[in-house]
Coordinates of C-alpha atoms in Angstrom, one line a residue:
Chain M
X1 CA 2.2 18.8 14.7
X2 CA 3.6 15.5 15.9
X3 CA 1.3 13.8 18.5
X4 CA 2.8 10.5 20.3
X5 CA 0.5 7.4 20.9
X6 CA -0.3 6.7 24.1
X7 CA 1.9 3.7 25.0
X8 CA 0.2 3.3 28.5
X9 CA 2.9 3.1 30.9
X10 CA 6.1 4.9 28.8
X11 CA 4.2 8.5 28.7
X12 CA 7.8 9.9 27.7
X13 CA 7.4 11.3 24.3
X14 CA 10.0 8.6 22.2
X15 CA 13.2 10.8 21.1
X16 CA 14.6 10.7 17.4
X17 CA 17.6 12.5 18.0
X18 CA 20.4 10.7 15.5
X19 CA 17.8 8.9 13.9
X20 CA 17.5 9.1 9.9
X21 CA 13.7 9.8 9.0
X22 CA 12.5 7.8 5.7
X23 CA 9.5 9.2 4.2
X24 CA 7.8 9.9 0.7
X25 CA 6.4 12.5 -1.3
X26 CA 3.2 12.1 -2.7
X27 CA 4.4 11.7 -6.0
X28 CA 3.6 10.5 -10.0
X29 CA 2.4 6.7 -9.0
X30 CA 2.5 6.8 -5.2
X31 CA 5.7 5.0 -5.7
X32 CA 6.9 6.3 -2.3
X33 CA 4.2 5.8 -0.2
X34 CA 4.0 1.9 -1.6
X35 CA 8.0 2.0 -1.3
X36 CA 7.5 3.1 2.2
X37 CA 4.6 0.6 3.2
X38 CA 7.0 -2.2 2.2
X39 CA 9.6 -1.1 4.6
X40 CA 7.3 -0.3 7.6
X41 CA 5.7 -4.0 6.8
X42 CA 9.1 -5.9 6.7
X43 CA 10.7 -4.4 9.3
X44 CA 7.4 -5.0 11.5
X45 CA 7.9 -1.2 12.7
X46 CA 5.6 0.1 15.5
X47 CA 3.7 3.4 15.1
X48 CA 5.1 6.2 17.7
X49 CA 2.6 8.7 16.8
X50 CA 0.8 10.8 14.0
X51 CA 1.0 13.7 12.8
X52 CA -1.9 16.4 13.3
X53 CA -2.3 18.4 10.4
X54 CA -4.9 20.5 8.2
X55 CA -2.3 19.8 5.0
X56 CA -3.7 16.4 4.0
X57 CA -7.2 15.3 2.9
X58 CA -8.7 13.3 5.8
X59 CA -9.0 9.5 5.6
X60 CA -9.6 6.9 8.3
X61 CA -9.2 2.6 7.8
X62 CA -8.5 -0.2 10.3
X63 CA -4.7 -1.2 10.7
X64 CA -3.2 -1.8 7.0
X65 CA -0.1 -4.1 7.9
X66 CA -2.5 -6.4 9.6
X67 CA -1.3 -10.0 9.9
X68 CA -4.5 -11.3 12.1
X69 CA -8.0 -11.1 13.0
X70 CA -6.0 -9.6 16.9
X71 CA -4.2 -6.6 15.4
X72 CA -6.6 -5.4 12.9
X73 CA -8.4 -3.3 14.6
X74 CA -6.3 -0.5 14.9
X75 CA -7.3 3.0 13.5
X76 CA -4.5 4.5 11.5
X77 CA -4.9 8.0 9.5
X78 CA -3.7 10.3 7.2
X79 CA 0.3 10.6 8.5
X80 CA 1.5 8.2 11.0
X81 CA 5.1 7.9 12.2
X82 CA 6.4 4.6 12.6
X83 CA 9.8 3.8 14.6
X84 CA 12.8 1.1 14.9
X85 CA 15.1 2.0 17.2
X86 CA 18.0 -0.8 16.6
X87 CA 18.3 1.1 13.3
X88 CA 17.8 4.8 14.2
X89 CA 15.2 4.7 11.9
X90 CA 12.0 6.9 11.9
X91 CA 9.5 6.2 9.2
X92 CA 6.3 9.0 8.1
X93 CA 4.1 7.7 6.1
X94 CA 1.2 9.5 4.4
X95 CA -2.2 8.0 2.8
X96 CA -3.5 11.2 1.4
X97 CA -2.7 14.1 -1.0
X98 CA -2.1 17.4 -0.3
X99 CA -5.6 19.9 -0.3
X100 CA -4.5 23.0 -2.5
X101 CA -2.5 25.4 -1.1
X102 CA -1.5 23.7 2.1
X103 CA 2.2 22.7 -0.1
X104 CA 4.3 25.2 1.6
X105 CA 2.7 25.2 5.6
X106 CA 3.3 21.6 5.3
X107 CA 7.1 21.4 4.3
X108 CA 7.6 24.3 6.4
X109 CA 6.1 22.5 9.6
X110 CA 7.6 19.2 9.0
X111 CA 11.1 20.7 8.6
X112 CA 11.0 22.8 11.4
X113 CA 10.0 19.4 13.6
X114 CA 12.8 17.7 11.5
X115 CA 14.9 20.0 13.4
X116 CA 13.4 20.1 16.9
X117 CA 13.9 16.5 17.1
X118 CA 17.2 16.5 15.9
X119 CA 16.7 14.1 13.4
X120 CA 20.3 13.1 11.6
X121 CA 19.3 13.1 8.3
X122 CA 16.1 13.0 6.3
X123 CA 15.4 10.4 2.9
X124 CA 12.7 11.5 0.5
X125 CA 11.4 8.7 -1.4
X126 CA 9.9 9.8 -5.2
X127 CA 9.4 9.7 -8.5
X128 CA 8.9 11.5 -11.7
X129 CA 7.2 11.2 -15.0
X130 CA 8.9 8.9 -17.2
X131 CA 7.5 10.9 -20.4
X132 CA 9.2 14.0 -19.4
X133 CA 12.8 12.6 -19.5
X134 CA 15.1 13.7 -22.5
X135 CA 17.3 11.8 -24.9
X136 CA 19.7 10.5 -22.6
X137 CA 17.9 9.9 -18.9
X138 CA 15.9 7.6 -21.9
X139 CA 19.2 5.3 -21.7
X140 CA 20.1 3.6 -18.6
X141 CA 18.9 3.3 -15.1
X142 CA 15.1 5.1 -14.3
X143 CA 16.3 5.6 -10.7
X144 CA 18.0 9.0 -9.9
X145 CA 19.7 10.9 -6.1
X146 CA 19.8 13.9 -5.0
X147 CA 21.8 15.3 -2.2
X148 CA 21.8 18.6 -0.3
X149 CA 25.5 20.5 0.0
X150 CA 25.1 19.5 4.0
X151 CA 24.6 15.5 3.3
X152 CA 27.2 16.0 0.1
X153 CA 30.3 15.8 2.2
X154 CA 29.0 12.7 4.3
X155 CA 27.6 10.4 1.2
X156 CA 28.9 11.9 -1.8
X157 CA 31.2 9.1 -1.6
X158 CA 29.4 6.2 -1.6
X159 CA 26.9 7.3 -3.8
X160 CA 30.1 7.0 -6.4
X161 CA 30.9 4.0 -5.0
X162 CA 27.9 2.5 -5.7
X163 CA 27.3 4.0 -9.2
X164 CA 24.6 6.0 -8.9
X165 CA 23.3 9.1 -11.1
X166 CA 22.6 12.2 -9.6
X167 CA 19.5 13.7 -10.9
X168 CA 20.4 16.1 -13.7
X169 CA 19.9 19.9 -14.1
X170 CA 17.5 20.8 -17.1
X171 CA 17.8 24.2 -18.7
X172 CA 15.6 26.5 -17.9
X173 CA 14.1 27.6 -21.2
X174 CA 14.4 24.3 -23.6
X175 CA 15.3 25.2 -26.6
X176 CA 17.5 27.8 -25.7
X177 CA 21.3 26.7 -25.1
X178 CA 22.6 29.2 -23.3
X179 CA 20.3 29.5 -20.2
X180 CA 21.0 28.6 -16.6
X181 CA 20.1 25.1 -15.5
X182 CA 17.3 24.0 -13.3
X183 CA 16.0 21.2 -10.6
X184 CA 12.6 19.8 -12.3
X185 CA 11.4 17.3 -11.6
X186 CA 8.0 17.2 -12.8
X187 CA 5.3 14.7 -11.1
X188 CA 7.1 15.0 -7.7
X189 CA 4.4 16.4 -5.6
X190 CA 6.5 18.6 -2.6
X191 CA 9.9 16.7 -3.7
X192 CA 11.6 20.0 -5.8
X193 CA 10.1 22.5 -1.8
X194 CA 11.3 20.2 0.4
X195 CA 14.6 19.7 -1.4
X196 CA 15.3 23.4 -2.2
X197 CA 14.3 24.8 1.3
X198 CA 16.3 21.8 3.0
X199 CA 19.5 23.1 0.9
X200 CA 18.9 26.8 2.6
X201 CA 18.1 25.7 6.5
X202 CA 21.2 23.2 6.1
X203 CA 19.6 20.2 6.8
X204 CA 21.3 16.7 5.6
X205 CA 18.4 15.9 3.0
X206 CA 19.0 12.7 0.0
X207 CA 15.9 12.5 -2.9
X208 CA 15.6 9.1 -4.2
X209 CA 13.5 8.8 -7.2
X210 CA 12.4 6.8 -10.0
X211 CA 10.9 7.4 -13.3
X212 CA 7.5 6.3 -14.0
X213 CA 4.6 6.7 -15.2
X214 CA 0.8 5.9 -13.8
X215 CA -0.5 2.2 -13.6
X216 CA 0.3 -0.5 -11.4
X217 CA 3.4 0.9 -9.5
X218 CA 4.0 -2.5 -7.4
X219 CA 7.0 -3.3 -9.8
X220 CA 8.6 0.4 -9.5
X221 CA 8.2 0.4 -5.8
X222 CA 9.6 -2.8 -5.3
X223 CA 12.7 -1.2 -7.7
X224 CA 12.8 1.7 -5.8
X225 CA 12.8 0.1 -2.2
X226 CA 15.9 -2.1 -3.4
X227 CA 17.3 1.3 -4.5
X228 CA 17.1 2.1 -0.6
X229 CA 18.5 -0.8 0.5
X230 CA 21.5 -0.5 -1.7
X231 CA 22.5 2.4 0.4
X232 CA 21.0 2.2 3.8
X233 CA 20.7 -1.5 4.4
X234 CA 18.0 -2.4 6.3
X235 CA 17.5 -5.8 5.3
X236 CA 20.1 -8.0 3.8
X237 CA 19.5 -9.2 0.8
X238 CA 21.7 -11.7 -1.1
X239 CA 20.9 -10.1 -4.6
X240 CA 20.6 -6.5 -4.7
X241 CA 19.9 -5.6 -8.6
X242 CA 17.4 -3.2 -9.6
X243 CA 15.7 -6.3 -11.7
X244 CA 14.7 -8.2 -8.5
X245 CA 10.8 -7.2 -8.9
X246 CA 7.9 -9.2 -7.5
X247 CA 10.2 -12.4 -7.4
X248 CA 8.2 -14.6 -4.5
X249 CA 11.0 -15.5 -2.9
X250 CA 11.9 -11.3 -2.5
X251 CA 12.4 -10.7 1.2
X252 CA 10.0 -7.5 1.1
X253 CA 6.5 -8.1 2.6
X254 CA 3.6 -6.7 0.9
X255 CA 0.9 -5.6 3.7
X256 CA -2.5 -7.3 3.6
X257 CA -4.1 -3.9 2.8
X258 CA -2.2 -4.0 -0.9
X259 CA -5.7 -6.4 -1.9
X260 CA -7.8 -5.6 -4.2
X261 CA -5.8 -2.4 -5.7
X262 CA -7.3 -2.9 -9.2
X263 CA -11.1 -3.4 -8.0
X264 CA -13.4 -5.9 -6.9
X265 CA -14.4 -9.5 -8.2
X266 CA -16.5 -10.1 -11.4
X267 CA -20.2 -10.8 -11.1
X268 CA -20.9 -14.1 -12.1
X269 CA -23.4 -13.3 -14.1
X270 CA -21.3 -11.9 -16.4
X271 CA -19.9 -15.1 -17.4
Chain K
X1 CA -6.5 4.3 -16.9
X2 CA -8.2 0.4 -17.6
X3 CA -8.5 -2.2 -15.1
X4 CA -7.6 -5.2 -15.7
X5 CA -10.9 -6.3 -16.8
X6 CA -10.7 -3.6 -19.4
X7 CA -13.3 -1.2 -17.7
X8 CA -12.2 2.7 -18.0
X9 CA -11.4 3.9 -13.7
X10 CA -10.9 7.3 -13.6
X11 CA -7.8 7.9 -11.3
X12 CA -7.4 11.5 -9.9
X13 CA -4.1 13.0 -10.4
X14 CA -1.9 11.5 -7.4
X15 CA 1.1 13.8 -8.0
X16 CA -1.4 16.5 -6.5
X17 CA 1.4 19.2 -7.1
X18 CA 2.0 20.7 -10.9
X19 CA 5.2 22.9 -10.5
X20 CA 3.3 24.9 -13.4
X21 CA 0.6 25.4 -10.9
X22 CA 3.0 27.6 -8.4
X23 CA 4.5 29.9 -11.4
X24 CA 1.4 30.2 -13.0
X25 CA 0.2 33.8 -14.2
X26 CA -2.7 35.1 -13.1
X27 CA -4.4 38.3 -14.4
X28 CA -5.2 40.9 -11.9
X29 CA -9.0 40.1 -12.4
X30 CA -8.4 36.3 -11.6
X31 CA -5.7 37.1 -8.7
X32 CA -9.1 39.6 -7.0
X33 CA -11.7 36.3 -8.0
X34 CA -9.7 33.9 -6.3
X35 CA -8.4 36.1 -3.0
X36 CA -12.6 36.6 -2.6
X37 CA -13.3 33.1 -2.9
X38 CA -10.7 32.4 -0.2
X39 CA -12.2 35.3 2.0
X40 CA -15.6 33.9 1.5
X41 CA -14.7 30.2 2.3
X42 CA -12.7 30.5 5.2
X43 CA -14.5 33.6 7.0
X44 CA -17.4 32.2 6.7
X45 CA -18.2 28.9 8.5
X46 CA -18.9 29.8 11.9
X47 CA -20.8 28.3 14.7
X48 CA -23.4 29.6 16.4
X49 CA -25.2 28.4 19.5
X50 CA -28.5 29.3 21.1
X51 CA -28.5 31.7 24.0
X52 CA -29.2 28.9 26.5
X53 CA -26.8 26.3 25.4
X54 CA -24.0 28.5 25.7
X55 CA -20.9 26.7 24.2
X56 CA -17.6 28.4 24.1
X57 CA -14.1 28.2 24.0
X58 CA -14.5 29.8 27.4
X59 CA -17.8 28.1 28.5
X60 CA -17.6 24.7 26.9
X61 CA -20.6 22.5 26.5
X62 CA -20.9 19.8 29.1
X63 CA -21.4 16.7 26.7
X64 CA -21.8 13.2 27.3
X65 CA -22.6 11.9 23.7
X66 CA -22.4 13.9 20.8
X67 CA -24.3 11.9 17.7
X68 CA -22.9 13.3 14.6
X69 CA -25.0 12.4 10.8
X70 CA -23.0 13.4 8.0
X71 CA -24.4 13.4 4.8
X72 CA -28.2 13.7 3.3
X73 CA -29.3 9.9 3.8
X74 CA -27.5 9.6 7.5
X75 CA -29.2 13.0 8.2
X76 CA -33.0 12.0 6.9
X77 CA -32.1 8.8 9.2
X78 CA -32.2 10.7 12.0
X79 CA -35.0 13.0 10.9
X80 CA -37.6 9.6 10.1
X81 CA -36.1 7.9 13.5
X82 CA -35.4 9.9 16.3
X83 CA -36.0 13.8 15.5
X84 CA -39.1 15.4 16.8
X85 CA -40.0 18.7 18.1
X86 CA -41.4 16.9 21.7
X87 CA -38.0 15.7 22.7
X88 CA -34.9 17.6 21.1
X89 CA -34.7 21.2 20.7
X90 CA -32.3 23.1 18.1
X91 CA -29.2 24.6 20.1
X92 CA -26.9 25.7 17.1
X93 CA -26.1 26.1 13.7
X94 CA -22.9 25.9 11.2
X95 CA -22.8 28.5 8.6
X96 CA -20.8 27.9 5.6
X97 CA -20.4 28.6 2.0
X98 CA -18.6 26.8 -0.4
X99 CA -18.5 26.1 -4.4
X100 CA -21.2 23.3 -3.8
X101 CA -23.3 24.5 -1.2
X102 CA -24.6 27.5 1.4
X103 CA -26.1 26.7 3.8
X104 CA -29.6 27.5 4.7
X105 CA -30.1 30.2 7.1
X106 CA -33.6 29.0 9.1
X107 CA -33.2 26.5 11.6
X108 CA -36.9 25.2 9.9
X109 CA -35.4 23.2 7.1
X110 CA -36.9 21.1 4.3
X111 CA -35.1 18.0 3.4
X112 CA -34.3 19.3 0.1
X113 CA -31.8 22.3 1.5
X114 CA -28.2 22.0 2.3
X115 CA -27.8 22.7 6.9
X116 CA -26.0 22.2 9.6
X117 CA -27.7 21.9 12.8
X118 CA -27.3 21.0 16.6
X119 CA -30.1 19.6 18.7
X120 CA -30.1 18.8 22.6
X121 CA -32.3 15.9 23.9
X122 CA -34.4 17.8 26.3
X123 CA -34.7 15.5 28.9
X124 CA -30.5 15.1 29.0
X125 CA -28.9 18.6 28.0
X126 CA -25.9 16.9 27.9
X127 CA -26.7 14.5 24.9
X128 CA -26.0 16.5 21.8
X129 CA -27.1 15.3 18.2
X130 CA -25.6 17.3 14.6
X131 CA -27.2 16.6 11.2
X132 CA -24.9 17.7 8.6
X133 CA -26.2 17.5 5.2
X134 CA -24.3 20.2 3.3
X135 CA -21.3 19.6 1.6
X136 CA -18.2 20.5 3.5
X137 CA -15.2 20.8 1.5
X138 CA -11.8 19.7 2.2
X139 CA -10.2 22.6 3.0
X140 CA -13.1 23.6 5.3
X141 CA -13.2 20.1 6.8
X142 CA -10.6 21.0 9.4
X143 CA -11.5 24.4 10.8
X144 CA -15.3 22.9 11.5
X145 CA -13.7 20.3 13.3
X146 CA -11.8 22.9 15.2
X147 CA -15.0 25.1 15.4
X148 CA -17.3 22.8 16.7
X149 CA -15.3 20.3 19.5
X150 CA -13.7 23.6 20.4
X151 CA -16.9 24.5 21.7
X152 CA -17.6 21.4 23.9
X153 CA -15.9 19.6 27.0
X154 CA -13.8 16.5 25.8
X155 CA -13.4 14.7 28.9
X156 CA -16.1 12.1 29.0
X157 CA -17.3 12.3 25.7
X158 CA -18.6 9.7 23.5
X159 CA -18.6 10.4 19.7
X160 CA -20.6 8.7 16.7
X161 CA -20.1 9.5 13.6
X162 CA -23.1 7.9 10.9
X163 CA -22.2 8.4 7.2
X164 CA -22.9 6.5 3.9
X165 CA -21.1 5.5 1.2
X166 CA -21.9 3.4 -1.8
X167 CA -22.0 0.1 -2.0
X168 CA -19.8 0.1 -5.9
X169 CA -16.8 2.1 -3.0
X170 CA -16.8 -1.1 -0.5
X171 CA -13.7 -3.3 -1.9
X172 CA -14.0 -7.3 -2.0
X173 CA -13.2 -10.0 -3.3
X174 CA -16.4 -11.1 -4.6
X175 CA -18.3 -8.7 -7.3
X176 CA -20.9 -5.9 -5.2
X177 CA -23.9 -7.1 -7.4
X178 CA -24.0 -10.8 -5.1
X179 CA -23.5 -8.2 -2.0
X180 CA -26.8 -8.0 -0.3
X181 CA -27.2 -4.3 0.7
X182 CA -27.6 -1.7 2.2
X183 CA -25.0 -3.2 4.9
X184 CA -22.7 -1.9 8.2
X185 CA -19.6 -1.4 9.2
X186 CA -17.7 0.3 11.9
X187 CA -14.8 1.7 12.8
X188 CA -13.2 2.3 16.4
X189 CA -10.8 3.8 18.3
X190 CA -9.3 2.0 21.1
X191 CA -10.8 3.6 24.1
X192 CA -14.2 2.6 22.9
X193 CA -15.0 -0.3 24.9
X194 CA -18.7 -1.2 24.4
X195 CA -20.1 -3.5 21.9
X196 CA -20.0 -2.3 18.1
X197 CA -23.4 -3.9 16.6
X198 CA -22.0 -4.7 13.3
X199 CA -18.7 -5.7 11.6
X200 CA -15.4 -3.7 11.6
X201 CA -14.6 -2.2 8.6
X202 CA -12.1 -4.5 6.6
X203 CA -9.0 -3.5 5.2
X204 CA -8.3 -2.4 2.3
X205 CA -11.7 -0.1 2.9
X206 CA -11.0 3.6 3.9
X207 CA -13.4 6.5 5.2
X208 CA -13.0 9.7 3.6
X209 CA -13.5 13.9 4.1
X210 CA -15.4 15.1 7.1
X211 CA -16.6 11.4 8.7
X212 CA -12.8 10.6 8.4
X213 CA -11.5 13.6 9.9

């Protein structure tokens, strides 16, 4: 599944072992993905390799954290793993949705490299639909965790320390009070599969997510990247409060290939 | 949802995933429909080469330059350009079904029907052409990759893909309507070292389905 770029001279494929791998689900508002193209853009990552996969829909563009005419002509695909070794950190990103059916092969395959490289731990970036949330996740922060039993022992502790909600159980038949309780979270692509089969095959596995709804998802990644960076620290920032949006002096870079989300120019004529 | 100049985009689910969709209940009538749609989709695209091409996994083609035209317009380009029956001679065919299309099952084809066929340049064997004008879905987009380079030698081998794509897709700053058209743009990989006689393709513009793949 995972194919290394050729890096020329260093033919060694690049080893992950300790490293924590970040990556999103293709979720309600792409907030991951854009939450995860902030992070490989500030931290200036370079891409290791890809992955090589029938799971996605197939897309091709030049280079989208370009900075200059002299490295924008890089291809870059589908699902492309990006790498910073001073912080053990191992990035996937993905540019397309899943084609039908291909769900389960794909968690199953990525997991089972999770575990041939010997990655520490594994961060799902997410989100959910804000209209689904009941009376009381209506209150309060939108931005939610999720641990399995293996990452528990390790985190569960600063995740207290740093006030943060743990995504709650919902009963499995509304309605009905005396029913077991359920993960659902609706709008979260492969988030619920990766989560659950992580729990059984014991491997350390935090969900962050955020509530949300369609439409320009800038602010929520932006929310949800700080969210990160509360707990993993990869850049310092001075003021880390879950209000710090598109502020210009935010120390998140948004790459050049974030133009033009919302269409082209106007015709003149028009006017 | 509405841009911002108030014009209604539609924007495909992104979520992709509907937990209903896994726990949904199926009737043993749909459950039968659906496990022969699958059957039919993914048994059927196969590739079939002329006796004197050959073209295996075991016998790969030798290939120098495979032209690919994906797409009706690419592939009536090649048929008004460079196709005649003096210099390139049919070696192959893809057979596929899908929703969309089937593919025609002659190798004499009108523009109008949905194929898939290989020529050879008669005076080079080794330069291979493919106009591809039926629909290949996404789930089939893979395995005719798969089919089709697993039948040719890679070492050597120069690709070209030619698709379309319309001109209200290509994103800029300026409106389309001032953008005189039709246009080109390229994209690359890095081991291709000759000159590309138009424009790269600027970001934030993507390539999609088969081309992309």
């Amino acid at each position: 599944m995972f194919i290394p770029c050729d890096r020329g001279g260093d033919s060694a494929a690049p080893d992950f072992k300790g490293f924590t791998l970040l990556m999103p689900a293709v979720s309600v508002g792409n907030v991951g993905q854009l939450a995860i193209d902030l992070v490989i853009s500030t931290l200036d990552m370079t891409k290791v390799g890809y992955f090589y996969t029938d799971c996605l829909v197939p897309m091709v563009g030049n280079n989208p954290y370009a900075t200059a005419e002299e490295n924008s002509t890089e291809l870059s695909i589908n699902a492309e793993v990006y790498s910073l070794p001073s912080k053990k950190l191992v990035v996937l990103q993905i540019r397309s949705p899943f084609i039908k059916n291909k769900y389960r092969p794909f968690c199953e395959t990525l997991l089972s490299w999770v575990k041939s490289s010997k990655c520490a731990r594994v961060v799902l970036l997410s989100s959910s639909h804000a209209y689904q949330r009941d009376d009381e996740q209506l209150l309060g922060t939108p931005l939610r965790y999720l641990l399995t039993p293996d990452l528990q022992e390790a985190v569960g502790g600063r995740m207290k320390e740093l006030n943060w909600k743990e995504m709650e159980k919902v009963a499995a038949y509304p309605g009905i009070s005396d029913t077991d309780k359920v993960l659902h979270i609706p709008g979260g692509g492969i988030t619920k599969l990766l989560f659950t089969e992580s729990c059984s095959e014991g491997i350390q596995m935090a969900v962050l997510l955020k509530f949300c709804s369609e439409g320009d998802n800038i602010p929520d990644a932006f929310v949800l990247v700080n969210y990160l960076n509360e707990w993993l620290q990869l850049i310092k920032s001075e003021v880390s409060t879950i209000h710090n949006s598109m502020d210009p002096s935010s120390p998140w870079k948004i790459p050049s290939s974030w133009r033009l989300l919302f269409g082209n120019g106007l015709p003149p004529a028009l006017f | 949802m509405a841009t911002f100049f108030g014009e209604v985009v539609v924007a495909p689910s992104r979520a992709g995933l509907d937990e209903e969709e896994e726990a949904r209940e199926e009737t043993p009538e749909d459950r039968e429909i659906r496990r022969e749609l699958e059957k039919k989709r993914y048994r059927k695209i196969d590739v079939q080469w002329t006796w004197q091409a050959g073209g295996s996994a075991q016998e790969p083609l030798v290939c120098s330059r495979f032209i690919v035209a994906i797409g009706r317009n690419a592939a009536a380009f090649l048929s008004s350009f460079i196709l005649d029956s003096v210099c390139w001679e049919v070696v192959g065919v893809v057979k596929l079904w899908n929703e969309w299309c089937r593919t025609s099952s002659t190798t004499n084809v009108l523009p109008t029907d949905s194929f898939c066929l290989f020529y050879r340049l008669i005076s080079d064997p080794t330069v291979l052409l493919c106009q591809c004008s039926c629909y290949v879905a996404e789930d089939q987009q893979f395995q005719w990759l798969e089919k089709v380079f697993g039948c040719m030698q890679k070492k050597g081998l120069q690709v070209t893909i030619l698709s379309t794509c319309p001109v209200a897709d290509y994103k800029t700053q300026e409106s389309t309507l001032t953008l005189v058209s039709p246009f080109l743009r390229a994209l690359k990989t890095k081991e291709f070292q000759e000159q590309v006689c138009c424009p790269l393709l600027e970001q934030p513009n993507i390539v999609r389905d088969l081309p992309a793949a």
